[in-house]
Short mmCIF file of C-alpha atoms in Angstrom, two decimals:
data_model
loop_
_atom_site.label_atom_id
_atom_site.label_comp_id
_atom_site.label_asym_id
_atom_site.label_seq_id
_atom_site.Cartn_x
_atom_site.Cartn_y
_atom_site.Cartn_z
CA MET J 881 -10.95 -27.92 8.22
CA THR J 882 -9.52 -24.48 7.47
CA VAL J 883 -5.86 -23.67 6.92
CA ARG J 884 -3.46 -21.92 9.27
CA LEU J 885 -0.23 -20.32 8.12
CA THR J 886 2.66 -20.00 10.56
CA THR J 887 5.03 -17.11 9.98
CA VAL J 888 8.56 -18.45 9.52
CA ARG J 889 9.99 -15.11 8.37
CA SER J 890 8.00 -11.92 8.77
CA GLY J 891 10.17 -9.70 6.54
CA ALA J 892 10.64 -5.95 6.82
CA LEU J 893 6.91 -5.23 7.15
CA THR J 894 4.09 -7.66 6.41
CA THR J 895 0.53 -6.61 7.20
CA VAL J 896 -2.99 -7.86 6.60
CA GLN J 897 -4.87 -5.67 4.12
CA ASP J 898 -8.22 -5.66 2.33
CA ALA J 899 -10.30 -2.85 0.80
CA GLY J 900 -10.03 -0.86 4.05
CA ARG J 901 -12.51 0.71 6.45
CA ALA J 902 -13.96 3.61 4.49
CA GLY J 903 -16.54 5.92 6.05
CA HIS J 904 -14.99 6.44 9.49
CA ALA J 905 -12.93 9.60 8.93
CA HIS J 906 -15.33 11.55 11.17
CA LEU J 907 -14.17 9.27 13.99
CA GLY J 908 -10.52 9.93 13.20
CA VAL J 909 -10.07 6.51 11.58
CA PRO J 910 -8.19 6.40 8.24
CA ARG J 911 -9.30 4.08 5.47
CA SER J 912 -6.14 1.94 5.46
CA GLY J 913 -6.34 -1.06 3.07
CA ALA J 914 -4.04 -2.36 0.34
CA LEU J 915 -1.91 0.41 -1.17
CA ASP J 916 -1.90 -1.39 -4.53
CA ALA J 917 -5.57 -2.36 -4.62
CA PRO J 918 -5.53 -3.53 -8.29
CA ALA J 919 -2.76 -6.03 -7.44
CA MET J 920 -4.70 -7.31 -4.41
CA ARG J 921 -7.87 -7.76 -6.46
CA LEU J 922 -6.16 -9.53 -9.34
CA ALA J 923 -4.42 -11.97 -6.98
CA ASN J 924 -7.76 -12.73 -5.31
CA ARG J 925 -9.59 -13.22 -8.62
CA LEU J 926 -7.02 -15.77 -9.74
CA LEU J 927 -8.00 -17.87 -6.72
CA GLY J 928 -11.75 -17.40 -7.03
CA ASN J 929 -11.83 -15.24 -3.87
CA ASP J 930 -13.90 -12.13 -3.45
CA PRO J 931 -11.71 -9.40 -5.03
CA ASP J 932 -11.52 -7.54 -1.72
CA ALA J 933 -10.71 -10.57 0.45
CA ALA J 934 -7.92 -9.91 2.94
CA VAL J 935 -4.36 -10.64 1.79
CA LEU J 936 -0.85 -10.18 3.14
CA GLU J 937 0.99 -7.08 1.94
CA THR J 938 4.77 -7.47 2.14
CA THR J 939 7.36 -4.70 1.91
CA VAL J 940 10.57 -5.19 -0.11
CA THR J 941 11.90 -8.31 1.62
CA GLY J 942 8.78 -10.53 1.43
CA CYS J 943 7.99 -13.19 4.03
CA ALA J 944 7.90 -16.97 4.53
CA LEU J 945 4.90 -19.01 5.71
CA ARG J 946 4.35 -22.68 6.60
CA ALA J 947 0.94 -24.17 5.79
CA ASP J 948 -0.59 -26.79 8.08
CA ARG J 949 -2.81 -28.05 5.22
CA ASP J 950 -2.77 -27.99 1.43
CA VAL J 951 -3.58 -24.50 0.21
CA ALA J 952 -3.52 -22.51 -3.04
CA VAL J 953 -1.85 -19.10 -3.09
CA VAL J 954 -1.01 -16.33 -5.55
CA VAL J 955 1.92 -13.98 -5.05
CA GLY J 956 1.52 -10.80 -7.11
CA GLY J 957 2.17 -7.07 -7.01
CA ALA J 958 5.91 -6.33 -7.01
CA PRO J 959 7.77 -9.12 -8.85
CA CYS J 960 9.90 -11.37 -6.63
CA PRO J 961 11.23 -14.92 -6.49
CA VAL J 962 8.80 -17.48 -5.05
CA THR J 963 9.73 -20.91 -3.74
CA VAL J 964 7.88 -23.79 -2.07
CA ASP J 965 10.22 -25.81 0.17
CA GLY J 966 13.13 -24.33 -1.74
CA ARG J 967 11.83 -25.24 -5.20
CA PRO J 968 11.04 -22.40 -7.64
CA ALA J 969 7.33 -21.66 -7.98
CA ALA J 970 5.30 -19.32 -10.16
CA TRP J 971 4.91 -15.65 -9.42
CA GLY J 972 1.60 -14.08 -10.52
CA SER J 973 -0.42 -17.29 -10.91
CA PRO J 974 -1.90 -19.92 -8.55
CA VAL J 975 0.53 -22.21 -6.73
CA ARG J 976 -0.29 -25.21 -4.55
CA VAL J 977 1.49 -25.29 -1.19
CA PRO J 978 1.31 -28.80 0.35
CA ALA J 979 0.69 -29.35 4.05
CA GLY J 980 3.88 -28.69 6.02
CA ALA J 981 5.63 -26.91 3.15
CA VAL J 982 7.12 -23.41 3.40
CA LEU J 983 6.11 -20.74 0.92
CA ASP J 984 8.94 -18.22 0.63
CA VAL J 985 8.21 -14.82 -0.92
CA GLY J 986 11.60 -13.33 -1.70
CA THR J 987 13.00 -9.82 -1.96
CA VAL J 988 11.43 -7.79 -4.75
CA THR J 989 13.33 -7.45 -8.01
CA ALA J 990 11.44 -4.23 -8.75
CA GLY J 991 8.77 -2.19 -6.98
CA VAL J 992 8.08 -2.27 -3.25
CA ARG J 993 5.02 -4.29 -2.19
CA SER J 994 4.10 -7.87 -3.02
CA TYR J 995 0.72 -9.41 -2.20
CA VAL J 996 0.11 -12.93 -0.91
CA ALA J 997 -3.46 -14.03 -1.58
CA VAL J 998 -4.66 -17.33 -0.11
CA ALA J 999 -7.66 -19.37 -1.26
CA GLY J 1000 -10.35 -18.45 1.26
CA GLY J 1001 -8.73 -15.16 2.23
CA VAL J 1002 -6.94 -14.19 5.42
CA ALA J 1003 -9.49 -14.55 8.22
CA ALA J 1004 -8.17 -12.05 10.77
CA ARG J 1005 -10.80 -10.57 13.08
CA PRO J 1006 -12.56 -7.57 11.45
CA VAL J 1007 -12.47 -4.18 13.17
CA LEU J 1008 -15.00 -1.59 11.98
CA GLY J 1009 -15.81 -3.83 9.03
CA SER J 1010 -12.23 -4.38 7.83
CA ARG J 1011 -9.37 -6.77 8.53
CA SER J 1012 -6.75 -4.20 7.50
CA THR J 1013 -3.75 -3.29 9.62
CA ASP J 1014 -3.69 0.46 10.25
CA LEU J 1015 -0.18 1.55 11.20
CA LEU J 1016 -1.25 5.04 12.28
CA SER J 1017 -4.13 4.22 14.64
CA GLY J 1018 -3.12 0.67 15.56
CA LEU J 1019 -6.48 -0.79 14.51
CA GLY J 1020 -6.60 -4.27 13.02
CA PRO J 1021 -4.05 -7.07 13.40
CA ALA J 1022 -0.51 -6.13 14.31
CA PRO J 1023 2.21 -6.43 11.64
CA LEU J 1024 3.37 -10.04 11.39
CA ARG J 1025 6.16 -11.29 13.62
CA ASP J 1026 8.04 -14.56 13.39
CA GLY J 1027 5.88 -17.32 14.87
CA ASP J 1028 2.55 -15.56 14.34
CA VAL J 1029 -0.27 -17.72 13.00
CA VAL J 1030 -2.39 -16.40 10.12
CA PRO J 1031 -5.90 -17.91 9.98
CA VAL J 1032 -7.40 -18.61 6.55
CA GLY J 1033 -11.08 -18.75 5.60
CA ALA J 1034 -12.90 -21.58 3.89
CA PRO J 1035 -11.76 -21.88 0.25
CA PRO J 1036 -14.28 -20.67 -2.35
CA GLY J 1037 -14.27 -23.94 -4.31
CA PRO J 1038 -11.95 -26.25 -6.22
CA VAL J 1039 -8.39 -25.02 -6.62
CA PRO J 1040 -8.17 -23.34 -10.05
CA LEU J 1041 -5.71 -24.48 -12.67
CA PRO J 1042 -2.67 -22.25 -13.13
CA VAL J 1043 -3.46 -19.31 -15.36
CA ALA J 1044 -1.51 -16.32 -16.64
CA ALA J 1045 -2.64 -12.75 -16.14
CA PRO J 1046 -1.15 -9.39 -17.15
CA TRP J 1047 0.47 -7.64 -14.18
CA PRO J 1048 1.44 -3.96 -14.45
CA GLY J 1049 5.15 -3.38 -13.91
CA PRO J 1050 6.43 -1.03 -11.18
CA PRO J 1051 6.89 2.52 -12.48
CA ALA J 1052 10.27 3.63 -13.82
CA GLU J 1053 8.88 7.15 -13.33
CA LEU J 1054 5.93 7.95 -11.07
CA VAL J 1055 3.60 10.33 -12.90
CA LEU J 1056 0.95 11.82 -10.60
CA PRO J 1057 -1.86 14.00 -11.98
CA VAL J 1058 -2.87 16.73 -9.55
CA ARG J 1059 -5.84 19.03 -9.09
CA PRO J 1060 -5.65 22.29 -7.13
CA GLY J 1061 -5.91 21.76 -3.38
CA PRO J 1062 -7.93 23.75 -0.86
CA ARG J 1063 -4.86 25.79 0.23
CA ALA J 1064 -3.23 26.41 -3.16
CA ASP J 1065 -3.64 30.15 -2.50
CA TRP J 1066 -1.20 29.87 0.43
CA PHE J 1067 1.63 29.41 -2.08
CA ALA J 1068 3.36 31.69 -4.53
CA PRO J 1069 2.36 31.22 -8.19
CA ALA J 1070 5.94 30.09 -8.81
CA ALA J 1071 5.41 27.26 -6.31
CA LEU J 1072 2.56 25.82 -8.37
CA ARG J 1073 4.73 25.99 -11.49
CA THR J 1074 7.56 24.32 -9.62
CA LEU J 1075 5.30 21.49 -8.49
CA THR J 1076 4.26 20.64 -12.05
CA SER J 1077 7.59 21.22 -13.78
CA ALA J 1078 10.42 20.32 -11.39
CA ALA J 1079 12.00 16.90 -10.93
CA TYR J 1080 11.25 15.11 -7.65
CA ARG J 1081 12.12 11.63 -6.43
CA VAL J 1082 10.77 9.20 -3.81
CA SER J 1083 12.32 9.76 -0.39
CA PRO J 1084 13.52 6.85 1.78
CA HIS J 1085 11.29 8.26 4.55
CA SER J 1086 8.14 7.21 2.68
CA ASN J 1087 5.75 4.70 4.26
CA ARG J 1088 2.09 3.64 4.23
CA ILE J 1089 1.10 7.00 5.72
CA GLY J 1090 2.64 9.13 3.00
CA LEU J 1091 4.96 9.11 0.03
CA ARG J 1092 7.59 11.74 0.80
CA THR J 1093 9.53 13.43 -1.96
CA GLU J 1094 12.93 15.01 -2.40
CA GLY J 1095 13.32 18.00 -4.71
CA PRO J 1096 12.82 21.77 -4.88
CA PRO J 1097 10.91 23.20 -1.88
CA LEU J 1098 7.60 24.98 -2.51
CA ARG J 1099 7.52 28.53 -1.16
CA ARG J 1100 4.53 29.73 0.83
CA THR J 1101 3.26 33.30 0.72
CA SER J 1102 0.99 32.89 3.75
CA THR J 1103 3.01 32.48 6.93
CA GLY J 1104 0.07 32.11 9.31
CA GLU J 1105 -0.84 29.01 11.27
CA LEU J 1106 -3.46 26.77 9.69
CA PRO J 1107 -5.98 25.18 12.10
CA SER J 1108 -6.23 21.42 11.69
CA GLU J 1109 -8.66 20.50 8.94
CA GLY J 1110 -9.85 17.35 7.21
CA MET J 1111 -7.40 15.46 5.01
CA VAL J 1112 -8.28 13.18 2.12
CA LEU J 1113 -6.52 10.29 0.42
CA GLY J 1114 -4.14 11.72 -2.18
CA ALA J 1115 -3.75 15.12 -0.51
CA VAL J 1116 -0.40 16.74 -1.35
CA GLN J 1117 0.56 18.35 1.93
CA VAL J 1118 3.53 20.68 2.24
CA PRO J 1119 5.32 20.61 5.63
CA PRO J 1120 7.73 23.37 6.74
CA ASP J 1121 10.64 22.00 4.69
CA GLY J 1122 8.60 22.69 1.53
CA ARG J 1123 8.86 19.15 0.09
CA PRO J 1124 5.50 17.68 -1.00
CA VAL J 1125 4.10 14.63 0.82
CA ILE J 1126 1.35 12.57 -0.86
CA PHE J 1127 -1.01 11.07 1.70
CA LEU J 1128 -1.56 7.33 1.28
CA HIS J 1129 -4.00 4.91 2.91
CA ASP J 1130 -2.87 5.19 6.55
CA HIS J 1131 -2.83 9.00 6.47
CA PRO J 1132 -4.18 11.07 9.39
CA THR J 1133 -7.74 12.29 8.92
CA THR J 1134 -6.81 15.85 9.97
CA GLY J 1135 -3.69 17.95 9.52
CA GLY J 1136 -2.34 21.45 9.96
CA TYR J 1137 -0.02 21.84 6.99
CA PRO J 1138 -1.47 23.36 3.81
CA VAL J 1139 -2.59 21.10 0.95
CA ILE J 1140 -1.42 22.55 -2.35
CA ALA J 1141 -2.94 19.83 -4.57
CA VAL J 1142 -4.74 16.47 -4.57
CA VAL J 1143 -3.86 13.33 -6.54
CA PRO J 1144 -6.96 11.42 -7.76
CA GLU J 1145 -7.23 8.02 -6.07
CA PRO J 1146 -6.86 5.86 -9.24
CA ALA J 1147 -3.34 7.26 -9.74
CA LEU J 1148 -2.16 6.23 -6.27
CA ALA J 1149 -1.75 2.48 -6.90
CA ALA J 1150 1.48 3.17 -8.79
CA ALA J 1151 2.78 5.09 -5.77
CA ALA J 1152 2.62 1.84 -3.77
CA GLN J 1153 5.25 0.36 -6.08
CA ALA J 1154 7.54 3.40 -6.46
CA ALA J 1155 10.86 2.44 -4.90
CA VAL J 1156 13.18 4.88 -3.14
CA GLY J 1157 14.80 7.16 -5.69
CA THR J 1158 12.10 6.71 -8.34
CA PRO J 1159 11.62 9.98 -10.28
CA VAL J 1160 8.30 11.69 -9.51
CA ARG J 1161 6.60 14.06 -11.91
CA PHE J 1162 3.40 15.98 -11.07
CA THR J 1163 1.15 16.89 -14.00
CA VAL J 1164 -2.00 19.00 -14.24
CA ALA J 1165 -5.01 16.66 -14.17
#
């Protein structure tokens, strides 16, 4: 028999995420998927799951789940307190949750997003080859609400013994390498210097679609209207207020604001854990 997890507390935002649904941008479908993919994969490996098995991605305040059968879990990503029926449990290594017990993933002590991996993986129904929740298009399972039931797949084998693994800490400063974007020539040369020399910080308006920044605006020299064009993961788009926005996994596949630069994908995992107010520094890749 497989396990079912009942949501006791859904938290600020808890979604199902895996490696995402790449290859559908021509249909207007973003990739979606775990923002901190290395954290998702490490949590899955500690359980013997496929590294890209679906997990729960929590946001700041965690979540609480009741298991109807014994199950092994790993809570990783942003550090946070973990309890099982009120008793302290390990963060970052496998934990057994007995049948009927409540796993509580608490508010992060640093970073933004924690990941709850379950032996067997979250078995939500795939859409276009992925179980990921896409907040922009609405594809995939809806964000968790209290009372929702999370199905779990068959476990991969015997429950592993607790092990320790190195987990990267959330960034005290988010350093993002950038390469010139397709519309860099729409900006004054001083704007490019500003981007790579000025101090920015993470805006509270950031979400899974984009990491918004606060700091000096970037001045455009071209004042024309840009027809909508394709957007890629990591694009640094500049809206009319001049503050850079870094597109994350739920970003739109087209957009009409100019892209001054692009952040290479490997650098974006740290952006998933950059809390509001974190300093942001752009560097030349």
